[in-house]
XYZ file of C-alpha atoms in Angstrom:
725
model
C -44.662 -57.218 -51.168
C -46.175 -59.985 -53.348
C -49.052 -59.286 -55.709
C -51.783 -61.656 -56.770
C -53.702 -61.161 -60.039
C -54.703 -62.730 -63.324
C -53.222 -60.000 -65.588
C -50.343 -61.224 -67.756
C -46.900 -59.611 -67.601
C -45.744 -57.625 -70.654
C -42.270 -58.472 -71.975
C -41.622 -55.763 -74.610
C -41.038 -52.807 -72.283
C -37.419 -52.354 -73.422
C -38.446 -52.142 -77.084
C -40.016 -48.707 -76.572
C -37.798 -45.605 -76.481
C -37.785 -43.304 -73.490
C -39.671 -40.667 -75.503
C -42.726 -42.945 -75.949
C -45.342 -41.832 -73.436
C -47.288 -44.154 -71.179
C -51.042 -43.433 -71.217
C -53.088 -44.098 -68.064
C -56.876 -43.879 -67.847
C -57.335 -43.727 -64.094
C -61.063 -44.422 -63.874
C -63.131 -44.970 -60.761
C -64.033 -48.483 -61.868
C -61.143 -49.710 -64.039
C -57.464 -48.824 -64.410
C -56.181 -48.882 -68.018
C -52.538 -48.450 -68.976
C -50.762 -48.782 -72.322
C -48.470 -47.158 -74.846
C -49.225 -44.028 -76.836
C -50.198 -44.630 -80.447
C -51.715 -48.075 -79.840
C -55.386 -48.838 -80.337
C -55.988 -50.745 -77.077
C -54.507 -50.556 -73.578
C -52.070 -53.276 -72.561
C -53.339 -53.752 -69.008
C -56.932 -53.418 -67.676
C -57.938 -54.292 -64.127
C -60.335 -53.101 -61.448
C -59.156 -50.054 -59.572
C -59.293 -51.673 -56.105
C -56.845 -53.110 -53.571
C -57.416 -55.838 -50.991
C -54.924 -56.984 -48.341
C -55.950 -60.300 -46.733
C -53.789 -62.598 -44.608
C -52.633 -66.009 -45.705
C -54.366 -68.676 -43.616
C -51.269 -70.828 -43.228
C -48.376 -68.367 -42.874
C -50.233 -65.269 -41.654
C -48.422 -63.138 -44.242
C -50.280 -60.088 -45.552
C -50.760 -60.339 -49.309
C -51.724 -57.405 -51.531
C -54.354 -58.276 -54.128
C -54.740 -55.611 -56.823
C -57.636 -55.583 -59.243
C -59.242 -58.788 -60.417
C -58.215 -61.992 -58.699
C -58.782 -65.673 -59.191
C -61.637 -66.798 -56.891
C -59.971 -70.201 -56.564
C -57.021 -68.541 -54.796
C -59.230 -66.889 -52.163
C -59.688 -70.150 -50.266
C -56.105 -69.746 -49.054
C -56.698 -66.243 -47.621
C -58.730 -64.856 -44.760
C -60.776 -61.994 -46.277
C -63.107 -61.460 -43.294
C -61.064 -58.521 -41.980
C -60.082 -57.043 -45.333
C -62.563 -55.634 -47.818
C -61.754 -54.159 -51.248
C -60.666 -50.533 -50.995
C -60.574 -47.826 -53.627
C -58.318 -44.783 -53.865
C -61.275 -42.603 -54.898
C -63.715 -40.519 -52.920
C -66.485 -40.016 -55.467
C -64.264 -39.399 -58.544
C -61.329 -37.668 -56.790
C -58.182 -39.558 -55.757
C -57.506 -39.044 -52.064
C -56.004 -42.369 -50.835
C -52.536 -42.139 -52.369
C -51.220 -45.119 -50.408
C -53.712 -47.309 -52.299
C -52.935 -45.382 -55.503
C -49.294 -46.287 -55.067
C -50.163 -50.018 -54.906
C -52.174 -49.676 -58.119
C -49.418 -47.768 -59.955
C -46.808 -50.258 -58.716
C -48.839 -53.097 -60.090
C -49.600 -51.295 -63.378
C -45.969 -50.386 -64.101
C -44.822 -53.857 -63.060
C -47.277 -55.500 -65.475
C -46.048 -53.171 -68.222
C -42.519 -54.514 -67.656
C -40.987 -51.536 -65.818
C -39.084 -53.539 -63.238
C -36.362 -50.944 -62.657
C -36.179 -48.290 -59.986
C -37.531 -45.583 -62.328
C -40.024 -45.194 -65.168
C -38.168 -43.338 -67.921
C -41.238 -42.444 -69.971
C -43.537 -39.406 -70.008
C -46.938 -40.116 -68.457
C -50.337 -38.870 -69.600
C -52.924 -39.611 -66.891
C -56.614 -38.779 -66.875
C -58.483 -37.040 -64.063
C -61.976 -35.781 -63.353
C -63.361 -32.419 -64.421
C -62.165 -29.546 -62.203
C -59.965 -31.854 -60.148
C -58.876 -30.188 -56.857
C -55.338 -28.854 -56.981
C -54.373 -30.808 -53.851
C -55.239 -34.143 -55.548
C -53.389 -33.105 -58.734
C -50.361 -31.989 -56.713
C -50.201 -35.251 -54.736
C -50.449 -37.283 -57.940
C -47.637 -35.282 -59.544
C -45.510 -35.687 -56.418
C -46.144 -39.457 -56.428
C -45.174 -39.818 -60.096
C -42.087 -37.611 -59.851
C -40.587 -38.737 -56.559
C -41.628 -42.402 -56.370
C -41.313 -43.415 -60.007
C -39.007 -40.718 -61.367
C -41.027 -40.030 -64.521
C -39.470 -37.250 -66.654
C -42.733 -35.371 -67.381
C -46.448 -35.557 -66.642
C -49.627 -34.331 -68.342
C -53.182 -34.309 -66.945
C -56.315 -34.497 -69.079
C -60.062 -35.096 -68.651
C -61.250 -38.526 -69.775
C -64.551 -37.292 -71.218
C -62.731 -34.649 -73.270
C -60.390 -37.266 -74.758
C -63.393 -39.414 -75.685
C -65.142 -36.469 -77.383
C -62.052 -35.527 -79.379
C -61.515 -39.140 -80.447
C -65.106 -39.465 -81.675
C -64.818 -36.058 -83.363
C -61.940 -37.452 -85.402
C -64.160 -40.407 -86.334
C -66.878 -37.997 -87.521
C -69.421 -39.050 -84.929
C -69.722 -35.604 -83.292
C -68.997 -31.983 -84.295
C -66.628 -29.302 -82.998
C -69.486 -27.695 -81.041
C -71.482 -30.000 -78.869
C -72.062 -31.618 -75.478
C -70.445 -34.683 -73.990
C -72.551 -36.520 -71.397
C -70.425 -38.924 -69.374
C -72.301 -41.176 -66.850
C -69.326 -42.661 -65.035
C -68.833 -45.041 -62.142
C -69.539 -42.640 -59.270
C -70.441 -39.351 -60.993
C -72.050 -38.017 -64.155
C -70.568 -35.040 -66.035
C -71.848 -32.819 -68.826
C -69.129 -30.782 -70.603
C -69.889 -28.365 -73.468
C -67.367 -28.044 -76.320
C -66.990 -24.841 -78.357
C -64.618 -24.851 -81.317
C -63.189 -28.172 -80.188
C -62.208 -26.988 -76.678
C -64.061 -27.837 -73.461
C -65.708 -24.992 -71.539
C -65.171 -26.057 -67.930
C -67.004 -23.026 -66.518
C -70.224 -24.309 -68.046
C -69.841 -27.984 -67.075
C -72.180 -29.731 -64.645
C -71.788 -32.709 -62.299
C -74.140 -35.032 -60.404
C -73.005 -37.543 -57.766
C -74.817 -40.469 -59.380
C -73.209 -43.173 -61.491
C -72.979 -46.850 -62.232
C -71.902 -47.631 -58.671
C -75.183 -46.298 -57.311
C -77.174 -48.255 -59.906
C -75.443 -51.494 -58.859
C -75.834 -50.711 -55.181
C -79.539 -49.965 -55.626
C -80.058 -53.212 -57.545
C -78.204 -55.162 -54.851
C -80.388 -53.640 -52.139
C -83.619 -54.433 -53.969
C -82.651 -58.043 -54.660
C -81.419 -58.554 -51.090
C -84.709 -57.270 -49.689
C -86.696 -59.398 -52.125
C -84.672 -62.578 -51.532
C -83.128 -62.331 -48.040
C -82.395 -66.076 -47.929
C -80.106 -65.731 -50.980
C -78.086 -62.719 -49.808
C -74.835 -64.659 -49.857
C -75.323 -65.382 -53.567
C -76.071 -61.745 -54.463
C -72.460 -60.576 -54.584
C -71.228 -57.278 -55.972
C -69.619 -58.918 -58.995
C -72.787 -60.840 -59.851
C -74.938 -57.723 -59.491
C -72.599 -55.880 -61.864
C -73.065 -58.648 -64.443
C -76.849 -58.640 -64.003
C -76.952 -54.860 -64.353
C -75.012 -54.786 -67.607
C -76.898 -57.787 -69.030
C -80.528 -57.076 -68.138
C -81.083 -53.446 -67.049
C -82.463 -50.856 -69.451
C -83.751 -47.273 -69.465
C -87.517 -46.945 -69.835
C -88.688 -44.360 -72.358
C -91.585 -43.494 -70.012
C -90.932 -44.623 -66.470
C -94.509 -44.152 -65.199
C -96.146 -46.097 -68.027
C -93.555 -48.877 -67.733
C -94.227 -49.171 -63.990
C -97.989 -49.365 -64.631
C -97.373 -52.088 -67.191
C -95.642 -54.273 -64.578
C -98.248 -53.373 -61.974
C -101.075 -54.651 -64.179
C -99.146 -57.731 -65.268
C -99.880 -59.553 -68.466
C -97.938 -61.195 -71.229
C -95.909 -58.106 -72.103
C -94.716 -57.689 -68.511
C -93.998 -61.409 -68.335
C -91.891 -61.196 -71.492
C -89.814 -58.402 -69.955
C -89.219 -60.345 -66.731
C -85.903 -62.129 -66.345
C -84.985 -65.078 -64.152
C -81.615 -65.948 -62.638
C -81.396 -69.628 -61.768
C -79.141 -70.322 -58.802
C -77.292 -73.641 -58.490
C -79.731 -76.281 -57.323
C -79.402 -80.024 -56.964
C -82.738 -81.899 -56.964
C -83.242 -84.194 -53.985
C -82.731 -87.881 -54.718
C -85.929 -89.661 -55.719
C -86.515 -92.804 -53.734
C -87.526 -95.564 -56.117
C -89.095 -98.888 -55.319
C -86.768 -101.059 -53.254
C -85.231 -104.018 -54.980
C -85.803 -107.619 -53.946
C -82.381 -107.721 -52.322
C -83.214 -104.595 -50.291
C -86.553 -106.058 -49.215
C -84.860 -109.295 -48.197
C -82.164 -107.423 -46.299
C -84.722 -105.340 -44.374
C -86.768 -108.461 -43.631
C -83.684 -110.193 -42.277
C -82.872 -107.213 -40.076
C -86.457 -107.103 -38.817
C -86.380 -110.834 -38.110
C -83.146 -110.521 -36.124
C -84.604 -107.649 -34.125
C -87.761 -109.644 -33.454
C -85.735 -112.675 -32.390
C -83.753 -110.506 -29.987
C -86.929 -109.076 -28.490
C -88.390 -112.557 -28.104
C -85.254 -113.738 -26.334
C -85.379 -110.774 -23.980
C -89.066 -111.416 -23.247
C -88.369 -115.109 -22.617
C -85.523 -114.261 -20.238
C -87.748 -111.818 -18.366
C -90.530 -114.421 -18.193
C -88.153 -117.069 -16.844
C -86.899 -114.667 -14.202
C -90.493 -113.846 -13.203
C -91.408 -117.546 -12.981
C -88.392 -118.235 -10.744
C -89.364 -115.375 -8.443
C -92.972 -116.591 -8.174
C -91.891 -120.210 -7.565
C -89.552 -119.127 -4.788
C -92.315 -117.002 -3.246
C -94.795 -119.895 -3.499
C -92.342 -122.275 -1.855
C -91.841 -119.784 0.950
C -95.588 -119.426 1.546
C -96.126 -123.227 1.515
C -93.239 -123.677 3.944
C -94.780 -120.966 6.147
C -98.163 -122.757 6.135
C -96.432 -126.049 6.963
C -94.662 -124.458 9.923
C -97.912 -122.788 11.045
C -99.563 -126.235 11.215
C -96.903 -127.408 13.624
C -97.277 -124.385 15.925
C -99.466 -124.688 19.026
C -102.662 -122.636 19.323
C -101.319 -120.298 21.966
C -98.159 -119.466 20.010
C -99.909 -118.680 16.719
C -100.265 -114.918 17.425
C -96.549 -114.471 18.236
C -95.548 -116.615 15.206
C -97.710 -114.552 12.870
C -96.337 -111.300 14.335
C -92.817 -112.421 13.378
C -93.841 -113.283 9.812
C -95.750 -110.037 9.199
C -99.063 -111.735 8.447
C -102.207 -111.303 10.541
C -103.931 -114.652 10.049
C -103.690 -117.985 8.314
C -106.375 -116.883 5.838
C -104.172 -113.999 4.687
C -101.291 -116.396 4.022
C -103.570 -118.709 2.052
C -104.960 -115.771 0.082
C -101.424 -114.663 -0.769
C -100.550 -118.206 -1.827
C -103.598 -118.358 -4.090
C -102.644 -115.064 -5.738
C -99.077 -116.240 -6.286
C -100.308 -119.500 -7.802
C -102.616 -117.590 -10.129
C -99.765 -115.265 -11.201
C -97.530 -118.287 -11.736
C -100.110 -119.990 -13.994
C -100.487 -116.777 -15.940
C -96.705 -116.411 -16.336
C -96.413 -120.014 -17.543
C -99.367 -119.581 -19.896
C -101.331 -122.479 -18.330
C -105.156 -122.471 -18.513
C -107.059 -121.926 -15.341
C -108.162 -125.078 -13.637
C -111.660 -125.795 -12.486
C -110.613 -125.262 -8.913
C -109.215 -121.848 -9.699
C -112.353 -120.827 -11.588
C -114.464 -122.001 -8.678
C -112.295 -120.032 -6.264
C -112.772 -116.908 -8.396
C -116.534 -117.337 -8.584
C -116.946 -118.033 -4.886
C -116.335 -114.773 -3.075
C -115.107 -115.445 0.441
C -117.098 -113.788 3.174
C -116.122 -110.426 4.560
C -115.135 -112.051 7.862
C -112.582 -114.235 6.109
C -111.211 -111.485 3.872
C -111.209 -108.775 6.527
C -110.888 -110.593 9.874
C -109.957 -107.515 11.929
C -113.009 -105.395 11.133
C -115.303 -106.919 13.810
C -112.594 -107.016 16.510
C -112.595 -104.260 19.134
C -109.743 -101.759 19.001
C -108.619 -102.352 22.593
C -107.878 -105.976 21.742
C -105.503 -105.118 18.872
C -101.864 -104.090 18.805
C -100.830 -100.786 17.100
C -99.734 -102.697 14.006
C -103.062 -104.537 13.894
C -104.921 -101.232 14.289
C -103.164 -99.926 11.173
C -104.043 -103.134 9.368
C -107.674 -102.776 10.512
C -107.877 -99.279 9.003
C -106.387 -100.624 5.818
C -108.945 -103.459 5.700
C -111.786 -100.981 6.286
C -110.578 -98.846 3.372
C -110.194 -101.902 1.117
C -113.662 -103.173 2.043
C -115.294 -99.803 1.311
C -113.444 -99.455 -2.002
C -114.283 -103.012 -3.042
C -117.958 -102.568 -2.245
C -118.018 -99.299 -4.223
C -116.439 -100.969 -7.216
C -118.920 -103.818 -7.039
C -121.851 -101.410 -6.891
C -120.530 -99.399 -9.840
C -119.926 -102.579 -11.813
C -123.409 -103.827 -11.104
C -124.873 -100.463 -12.081
C -123.002 -100.412 -15.375
C -124.110 -103.961 -16.083
C -127.734 -103.056 -15.448
C -127.467 -99.933 -17.625
C -125.971 -101.972 -20.445
C -128.781 -104.484 -20.213
C -131.329 -101.670 -20.269
C -129.724 -100.105 -23.361
C -129.673 -103.441 -25.149
C -133.331 -103.982 -24.286
C -134.291 -100.531 -25.560
C -132.268 -100.933 -28.738
C -133.922 -104.287 -29.343
C -137.357 -102.768 -28.903
C -136.452 -99.854 -31.200
C -135.210 -102.228 -33.863
C -138.468 -104.196 -33.718
C -140.462 -100.968 -34.136
C -138.269 -99.852 -37.011
C -138.731 -103.123 -38.853
C -142.533 -102.878 -38.489
C -142.778 -99.334 -39.975
C -139.458 -97.625 -40.795
C -140.927 -94.261 -41.869
C -143.197 -93.930 -38.827
C -140.383 -95.004 -36.521
C -137.997 -92.438 -37.988
C -140.581 -89.663 -37.663
C -141.303 -90.574 -34.026
C -137.605 -90.717 -33.260
C -137.083 -87.238 -34.723
C -139.997 -85.830 -32.751
C -138.654 -87.360 -29.551
C -135.216 -85.922 -30.316
C -136.698 -82.421 -30.726
C -138.676 -82.769 -27.495
C -135.667 -83.907 -25.477
C -133.493 -81.190 -27.003
C -135.972 -78.520 -25.903
C -136.094 -79.960 -22.387
C -132.304 -80.083 -22.087
C -131.979 -76.511 -23.367
C -134.676 -75.364 -20.953
C -132.909 -77.000 -18.014
C -129.634 -75.347 -19.043
C -131.292 -71.934 -19.226
C -132.921 -72.569 -15.858
C -129.539 -73.407 -14.341
C -127.954 -70.296 -15.784
C -130.633 -67.606 -15.404
C -133.638 -69.154 -13.722
C -137.218 -69.042 -14.976
C -138.572 -66.377 -12.638
C -137.336 -63.168 -11.098
C -138.167 -63.663 -7.398
C -139.058 -60.017 -7.327
C -135.537 -59.074 -8.337
C -136.177 -56.466 -11.027
C -132.728 -55.072 -11.485
C -132.113 -53.128 -14.664
C -128.577 -54.260 -15.123
C -129.630 -57.705 -16.271
C -128.013 -59.414 -13.258
C -129.334 -62.705 -11.923
C -129.924 -63.280 -8.220
C -128.632 -66.319 -6.394
C -132.164 -67.677 -5.854
C -132.728 -67.741 -9.593
C -129.679 -69.968 -10.194
C -130.474 -72.692 -7.593
C -131.789 -76.046 -8.759
C -134.191 -78.268 -6.797
C -131.508 -80.108 -4.773
C -129.784 -76.876 -3.793
C -133.086 -75.316 -2.711
C -133.880 -78.392 -0.589
C -130.457 -78.159 1.034
C -131.030 -74.521 1.887
C -134.445 -75.391 3.407
C -132.949 -78.083 5.628
C -130.209 -75.759 6.870
C -132.740 -73.043 7.647
C -135.024 -75.480 9.497
C -132.151 -76.882 11.577
C -130.984 -73.414 12.556
C -134.533 -72.363 13.456
C -135.093 -75.439 15.661
C -131.783 -74.872 17.499
C -132.754 -71.348 18.374
C -136.024 -72.250 20.097
C -134.631 -73.736 23.279
C -132.374 -76.532 24.447
C -130.136 -77.967 21.739
C -131.029 -81.693 21.542
C -129.812 -82.254 17.989
C -128.106 -85.644 17.705
C -129.928 -87.339 20.506
C -131.882 -89.386 17.972
C -130.507 -91.420 15.119
C -132.925 -89.750 12.728
C -131.160 -86.428 13.315
C -128.025 -87.669 11.563
C -130.057 -88.441 8.441
C -130.062 -84.682 7.869
C -126.386 -84.787 6.854
C -127.153 -87.296 4.119
C -129.961 -85.136 2.819
C -127.709 -82.067 2.871
C -124.835 -83.877 1.128
C -123.920 -82.576 -2.330
C -123.682 -86.175 -3.537
C -127.465 -86.197 -3.798
C -127.445 -83.475 -6.468
C -128.984 -85.208 -9.409
C -127.856 -82.637 -12.010
C -124.898 -80.947 -10.405
C -122.308 -83.228 -12.009
C -122.592 -85.259 -15.196
C -125.514 -85.644 -17.586
C -129.030 -86.251 -16.242
C -131.566 -88.769 -17.545
C -132.764 -86.413 -20.277
C -129.247 -85.872 -21.562
C -128.486 -89.605 -21.484
C -131.655 -90.384 -23.415
C -130.917 -87.566 -25.865
C -127.429 -88.960 -26.459
C -128.884 -92.437 -27.089
C -131.472 -91.145 -29.562
C -128.855 -89.001 -31.346
C -126.628 -92.030 -31.740
C -129.582 -94.018 -33.051
C -130.474 -91.302 -35.570
C -126.903 -91.118 -36.793
C -127.046 -94.836 -37.545
C -130.303 -94.869 -39.507
C -130.664 -91.296 -40.867
C -127.817 -90.129 -43.182
C -129.167 -86.536 -43.190
C -129.109 -86.165 -39.414
C -126.531 -83.761 -37.920
C -126.283 -83.450 -34.146
C -125.907 -80.090 -32.456
C -122.533 -81.078 -31.085
C -121.213 -81.171 -34.665
C -122.585 -77.705 -35.454
C -119.676 -75.728 -34.002
C -119.653 -71.936 -34.433
C -117.489 -70.484 -37.199
C -113.903 -70.035 -36.236
C -111.222 -68.475 -38.395
C -109.066 -71.155 -39.931
C -105.487 -70.743 -38.834
C -103.244 -71.912 -41.598
C -100.558 -74.146 -40.196
C -97.307 -73.600 -42.021
C -96.490 -76.678 -44.006
C -92.921 -77.631 -44.621
C -92.225 -78.822 -48.133
C -88.985 -79.827 -49.795
C -87.152 -77.079 -51.648
C -87.764 -77.015 -55.384
C -86.125 -75.437 -58.398
C -88.375 -72.360 -58.131
C -87.049 -71.635 -54.622
C -83.602 -71.075 -56.143
C -84.731 -68.609 -58.792
C -84.237 -64.838 -58.530
C -86.834 -63.101 -60.676
C -86.506 -59.399 -61.410
C -88.821 -57.431 -63.616
C -89.445 -53.887 -62.419
C -85.905 -53.763 -61.033
C -84.565 -53.854 -64.591
C -85.586 -50.246 -65.305
C -86.128 -48.981 -61.762
C -82.427 -49.037 -60.881
C -81.028 -47.176 -63.956
C -83.833 -44.632 -63.548
C -81.784 -42.944 -60.808
C -79.589 -41.455 -63.569
C -82.595 -39.306 -64.532
C -84.225 -39.089 -61.073
C -81.533 -39.229 -58.349
C -84.174 -38.488 -55.722
C -85.188 -42.179 -55.904
C -82.108 -42.955 -53.791
C -82.225 -39.788 -51.686
C -79.867 -37.605 -53.765
C -81.351 -34.136 -54.145
C -79.789 -33.330 -57.521
C -80.929 -33.056 -61.136
C -80.913 -35.833 -63.699
C -78.878 -36.213 -66.854
C -81.384 -34.459 -69.131
C -81.676 -31.426 -66.859
C -77.886 -31.262 -66.512
C -77.624 -30.756 -70.290
C -80.023 -27.823 -70.061
C -78.065 -26.299 -67.158
C -74.762 -26.512 -69.104
C -76.328 -24.884 -72.188
C -77.686 -22.010 -70.087
C -74.246 -21.449 -68.540
C -72.598 -20.961 -71.904
C -71.670 -17.372 -72.828
C -73.521 -15.990 -75.864
C -70.645 -15.918 -78.365
C -72.530 -16.391 -81.614
C -75.955 -16.953 -83.025
C -77.116 -20.560 -83.177
C -74.649 -21.854 -80.594
C -77.357 -23.533 -78.537
C -78.758 -25.282 -81.613
C -75.288 -26.520 -82.532
C -74.839 -27.803 -78.983
C -78.031 -29.886 -79.006
C -77.306 -31.088 -82.526
C -74.140 -32.923 -81.337
C -74.631 -34.634 -77.953
C -72.188 -37.478 -77.330
C -72.839 -40.223 -74.771
C -69.706 -41.830 -73.339
C -68.759 -43.672 -70.167
C -69.616 -47.149 -68.908
C -73.104 -46.250 -67.666
C -74.304 -45.109 -71.107
C -74.402 -48.725 -72.281
C -77.949 -49.205 -70.945
C -80.410 -49.807 -73.796
C -82.820 -46.913 -74.269
C -80.653 -44.211 -72.689
C -80.145 -42.378 -75.989
C -83.894 -42.162 -76.742
C -84.689 -41.185 -73.142
C -82.047 -38.428 -73.101
C -83.255 -37.087 -76.438
C -86.867 -37.004 -75.190
C -85.810 -35.280 -71.955
C -83.780 -32.564 -73.737
C -86.608 -32.009 -76.214
C -88.882 -31.194 -73.268
C -86.630 -28.331 -72.089
C -85.667 -26.897 -75.490
C -87.833 -24.734 -77.732
C -90.067 -26.433 -80.255
C -88.259 -27.238 -83.464
C -84.754 -27.204 -81.991
C -82.441 -29.722 -83.679
C -81.563 -32.493 -81.213
C -79.203 -35.343 -82.022
C -77.880 -37.747 -79.408
C -75.227 -40.251 -80.413
C -73.293 -42.866 -78.530
C -69.504 -43.103 -78.662
C -67.957 -45.810 -80.789
C -66.712 -47.532 -77.612
C -67.955 -45.720 -74.482
C -65.581 -47.655 -72.219
C -62.253 -47.445 -74.126
C -62.649 -44.240 -76.157
C -61.224 -42.115 -73.335
C -57.977 -44.121 -73.308
C -57.841 -44.265 -77.115
C -58.302 -40.512 -77.380
C -55.526 -39.990 -74.824
C -53.255 -42.424 -76.716
C -53.805 -40.535 -79.967
C -53.176 -37.220 -78.223
C -49.953 -38.503 -76.571
C -48.654 -39.806 -79.919
C -48.873 -36.368 -81.563
C -45.753 -34.282 -82.084
C -47.093 -31.331 -80.071
C -47.672 -33.440 -76.914
C -44.250 -32.727 -75.273
C -45.174 -29.028 -75.189
C -48.260 -29.801 -73.065
C -46.371 -31.654 -70.333
C -44.471 -30.273 -67.350
C -41.316 -31.685 -65.859
C -40.162 -32.295 -62.300
C -38.184 -29.026 -62.420
C -41.256 -27.058 -63.454
C -43.210 -28.636 -60.618
C -40.678 -27.674 -57.935
C -39.986 -24.209 -59.357
C -43.565 -23.088 -60.086
C -45.393 -24.906 -57.268
C -49.057 -25.634 -56.767
C -50.259 -22.247 -58.073
C -48.947 -23.176 -61.488
C -50.714 -26.542 -61.268
C -53.926 -24.699 -60.438
C -53.676 -22.743 -63.706
C -52.456 -25.719 -65.743
C -54.907 -26.662 -68.510
C -54.310 -29.116 -71.308
C -55.098 -27.838 -74.812
C -56.944 -30.526 -76.756
C -56.760 -28.798 -80.176
C -53.218 -29.141 -81.454
């Protein structure tokens, strides 16, 4: 099955003898493989496997470790996520482990059917025998290695740094790894596994916590917050606070110091194009386009006008021809002729002809002639306009009866419009007259006029308010003393409504006295007009007081700049902020993290921040020291005097000072405490294993395939590598 990766292929595999061991640091994050005795591993890649399908061929491709992001556009990764062979820090997915070992041996140059070199592979502290047995079975049966040795990565790192003089023979190794954190005590150069301690918190949980916080803070940039980018941000910007509470208060208060500790990640952003002033050519081009559009609209309007003129001319010719034929018809045949044409009388035809001629002049844009103006001014009599109104119904045909009803409706509507028009004209004249009088008074004495106008405005305002209160609640109780504050119907009636109620009561009383003679006289029907709601003077619309108040308010607004009408004094209403849409800026593509820098690594010392009910790194050191057997005096002091930090998660700035302060809190006063960091926390485990595998005594610490099959898993359970040779 094909592999895809960026790791280069080694070509010197055949130069090494079969007795040269291969050293593998099988970490939860990275897989490192190389030759014993060398200072650096040959191959390093992420300990993950992904199996996407090729978009074109549909073939499943195995991607091991790091891959080129440019190649991923050819694969469908939606149904395949990166998978690890580890559960916490224990290998349990040996199918994935086989892919990783295949790839590692292939990159080393072992392209044959077997790997003819001893293998030293690292494992976690107190690795379950089932996982160790499966790994041995995989190495022996699949790859045919001659012998295998298992060792703890943290122990190799401690021994390597002991050789460099960084730590002593007695001491503690604190290893914050990818998924777990271990504390292993060393006595006389050998690890004491019975006193070790483990917590299920590591660099993976720090990265995951940081990813969650940034995703919640910037949900619109979740696609940019990838696992790889979060790993880079964690290693570049996160640190361990010496005092977590005081550091959190510092960011809570803000200030220059908190601002200096805040970091910003600028996402890719392209500023929107700035529209500059258009050039002369652009202005000319737009003007030409606008002119063409205008010319097209004018042509369309001219075509529509010509069509309308043709229609009106044809209609006018038809009406003139109809009048000419009507002049040749005898008097007795006029009614039947008009019934065929649809017109009622000759006057109606002439009226239609006049309207068509007027519409035709308007369409042609001709001025009105004197005859037309005279015809407009002279209103024909009602008998000429509505000839069927005064004719009895029994003398009309059904069609003429319908036309008579139509003429009655038109006459009533026309008269109403004329009355309303005349009333508006009179009101306008009255307003102009009053405004003219007010202006004359103002010019005589402006201050006195303004004072009188204000007094009149206050007086009218009080009257209008009083009338409104009278309409709503009434100004007397009518003997209705209810305690609930209710208002009786009699208190809400105005003068017109009370008069209507009186008329109804009187009519009902008169009908009950004797014979009902209502309607015998014409005066009786006047009662309906008096009872009509149309006579309500203040039921609908403003009354005279309100109209005068509106006129005076308008006048005051014109001449008094300090005047504010009551209609403008609206009660306070909460301002609802309408969301405004603005173009995205550079700041919208910035991810700022300040408190997250030390909040995420803090879970190494307080795992309860992410819901893990276990102790932190500093308390783990105290637990391991208490588990040690009392072999000699001063052992505990020697332990705290040589504490080695190793592993990828100990690279956070400030972790050494924080661990030293935490251990000092749980140790007696005056105890010697020295915390040091490994020379290379990431590669020292492999380097220590490479040095160990290059020693002459290493073959005696391995076991062969024969030993595995003869002694079985019980022997593997008791197998322990001796680190002091």
